[in-house]
Short mmCIF file of C-alpha atoms in Angstrom, two decimals:
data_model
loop_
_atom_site.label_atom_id
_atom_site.label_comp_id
_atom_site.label_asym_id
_atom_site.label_seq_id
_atom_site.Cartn_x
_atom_site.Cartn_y
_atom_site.Cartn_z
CA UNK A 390 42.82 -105.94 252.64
CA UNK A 391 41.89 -104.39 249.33
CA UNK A 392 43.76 -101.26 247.83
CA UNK A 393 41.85 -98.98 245.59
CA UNK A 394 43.59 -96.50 243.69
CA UNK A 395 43.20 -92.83 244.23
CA UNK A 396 41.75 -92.44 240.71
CA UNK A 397 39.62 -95.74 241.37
CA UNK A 398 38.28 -93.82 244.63
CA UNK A 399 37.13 -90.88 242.90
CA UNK A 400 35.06 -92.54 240.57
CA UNK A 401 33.67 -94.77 243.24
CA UNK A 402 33.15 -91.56 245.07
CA UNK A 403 31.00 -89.65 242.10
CA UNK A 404 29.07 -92.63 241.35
CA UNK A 405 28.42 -93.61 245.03
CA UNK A 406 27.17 -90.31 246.14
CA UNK A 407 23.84 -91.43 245.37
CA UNK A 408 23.98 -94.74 247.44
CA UNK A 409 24.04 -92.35 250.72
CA UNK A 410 21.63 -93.54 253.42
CA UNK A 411 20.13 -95.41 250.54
CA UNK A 412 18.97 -92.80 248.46
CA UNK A 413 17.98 -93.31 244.71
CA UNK A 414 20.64 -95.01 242.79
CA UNK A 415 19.75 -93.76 239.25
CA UNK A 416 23.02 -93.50 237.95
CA UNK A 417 24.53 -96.87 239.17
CA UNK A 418 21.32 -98.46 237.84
CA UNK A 419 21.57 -97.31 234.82
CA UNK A 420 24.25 -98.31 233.92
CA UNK A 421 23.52 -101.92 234.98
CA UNK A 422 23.43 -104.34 232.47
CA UNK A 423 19.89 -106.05 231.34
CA UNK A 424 21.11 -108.80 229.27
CA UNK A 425 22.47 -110.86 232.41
CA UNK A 426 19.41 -111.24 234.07
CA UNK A 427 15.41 -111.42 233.62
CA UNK A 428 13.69 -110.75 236.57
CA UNK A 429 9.96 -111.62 238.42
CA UNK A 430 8.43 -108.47 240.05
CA UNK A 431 5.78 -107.02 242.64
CA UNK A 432 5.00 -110.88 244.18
CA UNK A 433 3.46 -110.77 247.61
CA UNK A 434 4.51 -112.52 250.63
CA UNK A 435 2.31 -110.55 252.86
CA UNK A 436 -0.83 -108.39 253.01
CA UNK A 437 0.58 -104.84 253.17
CA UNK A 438 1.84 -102.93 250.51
CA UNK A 439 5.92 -102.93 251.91
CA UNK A 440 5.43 -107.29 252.09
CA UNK A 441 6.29 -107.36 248.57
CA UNK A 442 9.41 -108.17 246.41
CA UNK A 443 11.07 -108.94 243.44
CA UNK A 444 12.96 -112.15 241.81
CA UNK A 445 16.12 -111.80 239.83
CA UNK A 446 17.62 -115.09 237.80
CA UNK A 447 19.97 -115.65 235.32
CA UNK A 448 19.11 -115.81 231.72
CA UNK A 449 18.73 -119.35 230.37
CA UNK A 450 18.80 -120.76 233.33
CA UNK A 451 16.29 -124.07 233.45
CA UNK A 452 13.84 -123.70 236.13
CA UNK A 453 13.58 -127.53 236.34
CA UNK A 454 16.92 -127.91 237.45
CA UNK A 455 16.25 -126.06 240.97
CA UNK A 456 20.01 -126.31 241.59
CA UNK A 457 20.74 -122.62 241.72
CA UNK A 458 21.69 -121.14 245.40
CA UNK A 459 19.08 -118.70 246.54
CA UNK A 460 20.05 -115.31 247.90
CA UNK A 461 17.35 -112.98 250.39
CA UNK A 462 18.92 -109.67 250.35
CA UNK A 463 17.46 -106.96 253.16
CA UNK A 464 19.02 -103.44 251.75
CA UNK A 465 19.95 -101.08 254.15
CA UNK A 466 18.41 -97.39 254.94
CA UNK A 467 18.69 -97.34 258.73
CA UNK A 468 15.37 -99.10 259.11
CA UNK A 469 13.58 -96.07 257.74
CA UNK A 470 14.15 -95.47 253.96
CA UNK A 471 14.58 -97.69 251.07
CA UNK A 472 12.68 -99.83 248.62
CA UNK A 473 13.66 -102.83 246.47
CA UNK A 474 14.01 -101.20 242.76
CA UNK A 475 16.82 -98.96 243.79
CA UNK A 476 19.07 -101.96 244.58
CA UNK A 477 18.26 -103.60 241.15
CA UNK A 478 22.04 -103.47 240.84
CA UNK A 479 22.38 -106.01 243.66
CA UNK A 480 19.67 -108.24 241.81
CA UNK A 481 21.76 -108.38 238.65
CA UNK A 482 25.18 -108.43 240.47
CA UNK A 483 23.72 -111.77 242.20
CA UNK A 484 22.27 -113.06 239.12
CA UNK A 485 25.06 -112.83 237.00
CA UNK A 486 26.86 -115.22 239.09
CA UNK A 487 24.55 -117.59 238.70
CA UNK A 488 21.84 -117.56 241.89
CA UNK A 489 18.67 -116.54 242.13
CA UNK A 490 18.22 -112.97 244.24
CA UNK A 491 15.20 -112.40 246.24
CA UNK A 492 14.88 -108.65 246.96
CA UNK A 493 11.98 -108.07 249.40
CA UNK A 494 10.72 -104.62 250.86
CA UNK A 495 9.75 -104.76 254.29
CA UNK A 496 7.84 -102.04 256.93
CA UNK A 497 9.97 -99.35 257.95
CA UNK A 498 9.79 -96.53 260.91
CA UNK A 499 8.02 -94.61 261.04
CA UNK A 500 4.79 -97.20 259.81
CA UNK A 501 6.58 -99.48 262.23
CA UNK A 502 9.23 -100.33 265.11
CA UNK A 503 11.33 -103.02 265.84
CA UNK A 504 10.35 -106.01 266.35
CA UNK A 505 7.73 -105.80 263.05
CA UNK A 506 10.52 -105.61 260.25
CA UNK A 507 12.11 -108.64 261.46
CA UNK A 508 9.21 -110.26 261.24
CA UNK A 509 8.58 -109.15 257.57
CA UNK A 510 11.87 -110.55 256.89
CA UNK A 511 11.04 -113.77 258.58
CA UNK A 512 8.13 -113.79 256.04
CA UNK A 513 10.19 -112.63 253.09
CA UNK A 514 12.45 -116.02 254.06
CA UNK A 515 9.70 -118.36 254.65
CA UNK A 516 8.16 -117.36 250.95
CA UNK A 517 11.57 -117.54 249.58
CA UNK A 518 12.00 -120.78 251.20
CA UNK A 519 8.72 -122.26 249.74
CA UNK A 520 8.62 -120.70 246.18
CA UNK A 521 12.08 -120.71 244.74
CA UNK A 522 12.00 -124.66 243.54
CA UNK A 523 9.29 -122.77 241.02
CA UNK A 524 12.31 -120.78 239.77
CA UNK A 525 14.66 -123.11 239.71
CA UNK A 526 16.35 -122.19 243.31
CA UNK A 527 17.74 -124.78 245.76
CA UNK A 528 15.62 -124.01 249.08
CA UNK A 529 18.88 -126.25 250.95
CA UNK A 530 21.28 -123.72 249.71
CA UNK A 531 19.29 -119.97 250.85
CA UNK A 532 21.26 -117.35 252.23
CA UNK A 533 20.46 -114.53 254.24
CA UNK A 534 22.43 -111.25 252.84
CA UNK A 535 22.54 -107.66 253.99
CA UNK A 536 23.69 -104.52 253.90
CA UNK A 537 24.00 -102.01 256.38
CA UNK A 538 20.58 -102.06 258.70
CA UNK A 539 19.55 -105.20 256.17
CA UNK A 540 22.67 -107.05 257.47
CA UNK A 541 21.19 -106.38 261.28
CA UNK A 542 18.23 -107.57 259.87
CA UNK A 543 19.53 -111.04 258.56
CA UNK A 544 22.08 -112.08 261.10
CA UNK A 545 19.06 -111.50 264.04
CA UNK A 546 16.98 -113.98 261.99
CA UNK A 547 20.36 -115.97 262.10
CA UNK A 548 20.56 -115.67 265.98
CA UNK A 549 17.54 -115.17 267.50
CA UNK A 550 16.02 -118.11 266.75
CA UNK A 551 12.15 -116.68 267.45
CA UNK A 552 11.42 -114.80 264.05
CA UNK A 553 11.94 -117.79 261.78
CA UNK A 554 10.06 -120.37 263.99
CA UNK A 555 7.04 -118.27 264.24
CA UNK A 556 7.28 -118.72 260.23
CA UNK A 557 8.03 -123.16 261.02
CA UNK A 558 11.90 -122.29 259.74
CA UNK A 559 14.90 -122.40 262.29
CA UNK A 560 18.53 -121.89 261.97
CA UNK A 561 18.96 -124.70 260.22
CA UNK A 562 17.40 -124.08 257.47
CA UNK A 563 19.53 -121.09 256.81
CA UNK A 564 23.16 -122.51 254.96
CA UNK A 565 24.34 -118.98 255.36
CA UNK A 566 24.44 -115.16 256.13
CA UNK A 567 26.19 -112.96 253.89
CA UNK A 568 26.89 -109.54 255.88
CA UNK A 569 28.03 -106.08 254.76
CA UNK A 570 28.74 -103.61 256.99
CA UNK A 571 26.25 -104.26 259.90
CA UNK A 572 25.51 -103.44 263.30
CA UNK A 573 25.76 -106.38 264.88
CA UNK A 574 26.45 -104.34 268.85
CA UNK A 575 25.03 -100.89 268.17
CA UNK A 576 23.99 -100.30 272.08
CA UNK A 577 23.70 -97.54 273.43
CA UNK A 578 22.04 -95.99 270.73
CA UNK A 579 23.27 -91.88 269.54
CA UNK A 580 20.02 -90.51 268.06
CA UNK A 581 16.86 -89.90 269.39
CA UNK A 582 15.29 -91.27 266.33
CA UNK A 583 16.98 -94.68 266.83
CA UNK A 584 15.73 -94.86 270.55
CA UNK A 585 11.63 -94.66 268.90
CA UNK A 586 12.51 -97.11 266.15
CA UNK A 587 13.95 -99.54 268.91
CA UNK A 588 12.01 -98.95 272.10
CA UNK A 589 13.63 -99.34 275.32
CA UNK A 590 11.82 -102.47 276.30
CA UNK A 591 13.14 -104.39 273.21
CA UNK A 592 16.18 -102.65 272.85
CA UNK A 593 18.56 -105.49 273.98
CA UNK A 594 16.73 -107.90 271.54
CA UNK A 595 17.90 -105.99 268.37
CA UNK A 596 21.19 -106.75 269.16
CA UNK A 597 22.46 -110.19 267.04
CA UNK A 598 25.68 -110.45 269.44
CA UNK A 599 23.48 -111.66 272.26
CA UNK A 600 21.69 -114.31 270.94
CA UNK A 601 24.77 -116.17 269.52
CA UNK A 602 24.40 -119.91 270.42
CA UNK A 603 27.12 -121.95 268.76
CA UNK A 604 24.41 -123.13 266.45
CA UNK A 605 24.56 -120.23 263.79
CA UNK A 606 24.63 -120.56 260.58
CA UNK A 607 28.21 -119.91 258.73
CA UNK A 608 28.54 -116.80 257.63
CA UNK A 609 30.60 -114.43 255.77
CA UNK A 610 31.29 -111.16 257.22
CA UNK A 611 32.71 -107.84 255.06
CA UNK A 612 34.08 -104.88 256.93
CA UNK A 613 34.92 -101.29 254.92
CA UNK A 614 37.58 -100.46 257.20
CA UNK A 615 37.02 -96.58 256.01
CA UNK A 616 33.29 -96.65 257.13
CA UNK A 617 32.34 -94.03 259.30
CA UNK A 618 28.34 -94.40 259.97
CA UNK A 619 28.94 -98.29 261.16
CA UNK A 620 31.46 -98.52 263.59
CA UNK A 621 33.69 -101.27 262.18
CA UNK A 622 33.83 -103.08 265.63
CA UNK A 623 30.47 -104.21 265.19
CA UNK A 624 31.96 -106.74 262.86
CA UNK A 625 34.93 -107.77 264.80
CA UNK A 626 33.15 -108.25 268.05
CA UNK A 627 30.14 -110.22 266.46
CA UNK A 628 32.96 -112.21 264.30
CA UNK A 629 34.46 -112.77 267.78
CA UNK A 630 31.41 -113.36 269.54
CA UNK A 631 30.71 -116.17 266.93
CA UNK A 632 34.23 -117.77 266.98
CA UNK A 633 34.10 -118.27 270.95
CA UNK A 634 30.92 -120.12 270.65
CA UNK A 635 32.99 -122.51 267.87
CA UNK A 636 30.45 -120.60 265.06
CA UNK A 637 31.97 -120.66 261.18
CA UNK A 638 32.84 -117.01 260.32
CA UNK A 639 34.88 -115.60 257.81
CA UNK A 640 35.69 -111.79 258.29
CA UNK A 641 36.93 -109.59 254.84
CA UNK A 642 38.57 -106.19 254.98
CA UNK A 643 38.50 -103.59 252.06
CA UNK A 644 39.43 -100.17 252.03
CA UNK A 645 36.18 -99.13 250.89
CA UNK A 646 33.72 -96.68 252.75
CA UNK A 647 30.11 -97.90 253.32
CA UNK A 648 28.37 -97.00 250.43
CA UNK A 649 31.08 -98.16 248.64
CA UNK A 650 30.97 -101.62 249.91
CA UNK A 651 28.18 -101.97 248.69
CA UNK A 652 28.45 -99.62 245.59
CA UNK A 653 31.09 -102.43 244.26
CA UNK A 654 28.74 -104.99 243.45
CA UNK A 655 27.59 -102.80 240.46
CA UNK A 656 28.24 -103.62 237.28
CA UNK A 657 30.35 -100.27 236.54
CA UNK A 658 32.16 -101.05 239.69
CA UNK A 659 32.89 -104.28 240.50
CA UNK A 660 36.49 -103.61 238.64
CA UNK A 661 37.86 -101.83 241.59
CA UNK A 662 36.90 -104.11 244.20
CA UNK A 663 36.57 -107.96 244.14
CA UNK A 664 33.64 -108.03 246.90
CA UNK A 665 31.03 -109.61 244.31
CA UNK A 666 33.51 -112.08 243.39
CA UNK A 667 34.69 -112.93 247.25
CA UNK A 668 31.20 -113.50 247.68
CA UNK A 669 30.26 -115.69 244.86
CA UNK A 670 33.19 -118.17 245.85
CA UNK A 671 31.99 -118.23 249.54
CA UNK A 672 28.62 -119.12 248.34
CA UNK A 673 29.62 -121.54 245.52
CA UNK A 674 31.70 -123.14 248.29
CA UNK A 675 28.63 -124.66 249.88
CA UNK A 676 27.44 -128.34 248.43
CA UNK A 677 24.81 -128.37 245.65
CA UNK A 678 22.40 -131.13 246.67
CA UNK A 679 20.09 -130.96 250.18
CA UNK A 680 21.57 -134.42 251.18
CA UNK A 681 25.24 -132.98 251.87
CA UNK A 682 23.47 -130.49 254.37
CA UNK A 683 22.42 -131.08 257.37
CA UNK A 684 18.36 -131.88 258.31
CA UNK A 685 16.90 -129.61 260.48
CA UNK A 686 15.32 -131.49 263.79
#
């Protein structure tokens, strides 16, 4: 686990006020660096106007090498609020270690209801698998990241096999799933708007702890043991879930709330936390070239 101080938690706290059920994060951005990064904006990987996203890489990076890891982060907003510029922080964060971050939008409730994000998402990857050889990504090392409802969002394209395949992807093609704080076993729901964004009829299929296989993807699972809007169970039962069926998971604690967890990627933040770090070895841990992986059937 990871201590903050009291005088670390305040500032997290003024600063992170504005990450609230995703709200705009004007201050944190702003005080995000521009010189690590140069970014790609507004491409489209679908026909409406939320199927769109933005590319982050690191300066000086040589497209022809496509060697760097690519990263397809879903932000959170509790699948009804958020849009891609607010989390530019994340996009820097990722590119100043070196990968190339994919930050798509996708269609949110009430414009939609579960099952269409997913397959935005599904989409999002497929494009990102496709394209990011033009940038200089590695399409055998993309990873599926998330915060919040974004982490629900990548772990069920992790598990339930049926959103990537519609898109000619599977599980395989997937070296990883980078979660924060998600709701992996949110059933039964405790809000009357969450039972019309996740209709009875589908309800059970939102869930990622049911479609567990044994033939997941590793992944890398952070917990903010002081988060109070996702339980932190959700974690520890998927984490179990995934160990029974002989899955590759790696669980981290931090004594962070769930903005926060987030929050600490930030350039003004990361100091107090080392969750940018933690996951820039876990991803740097996985083999540059697409021979040392395995080939999808």
């Amino acid at each position: 686990m990871v201590n903050v101080s009291l005088g670390a938690m305040l500032a997290l706290a003024l600063t992170c006020v504005t990450l609230c059920a995703c709200s705009p994060v004007t201050l944190v951005n702003a005080l995000t660096p521009r010189a690590t990064y140069r970014d790609v904006t507004d491409l489209a990987y679908g026909t409406s106007e939320r199927q769109r996203l933005d590319v982050y890489l690191p300066v000086g990076h040589d497209a022809t090498g496509r060697d760097m890891p690519v990263v397809v982060f879903f932000y959170g907003g509790s699948w009804q609020n958020g849009q891609r510029e607010d989390y530019r922080f994340v996009g820097e964060a990722l590119a100043s270690r070196g990968f190339m971050a994919i930050l798509p939008d996708y269609r949110t409730y009430p414009e939609v209801t579960f099952p269409a994000f997913m397959d935005d998402a599904a989409m999002a990857v497929r494009w990102a698998r496709d394209r990011a050889p033009e940038f200089g990504g590695d399409p055998a090392r993309l990873f599926l990241m998330g915060h919040s409802a974004g982490a629900q969002i990548a772990a069920l394209l992790a598990t339930d096999a049926r959103y990537l395949q519609v898109d000619g992807l599977g599980k395989c093609d997937i070296a990883g799933v980078i979660g924060l704080a998600g709701p992996y076993d949110f059933l039964p729901l405790q809000s009357d708007v969450l039972r019309r964004i996740f209709p009875e009829p589908t309800r059970r299929a939102s869930q990622p702890i049911h479609f567990v296989t044994g033939r997941e993807p590793p992944m890398w699972l952070a917990v903010g043991d002081a988060d109070t809007v996702v339980d932190p169970g959700n974690t520890e039962r998927f984490a179990q879930r995934l160990r029974t069926m002989n899955d590759q998971v790696e669980v981290r604690h931090y004594d962070l709330g769930h903005a926060m967890l987030l929050g600490t990627l930030s350039a003004p933040l990361r100091r107090y936390a080392p969750v940018l770090d933690d996951i820039a070895t876990y991803v740097n841990s996985f083999p540059k070239h697409a021979s040392a992986r395995p080939v999808c059937p």
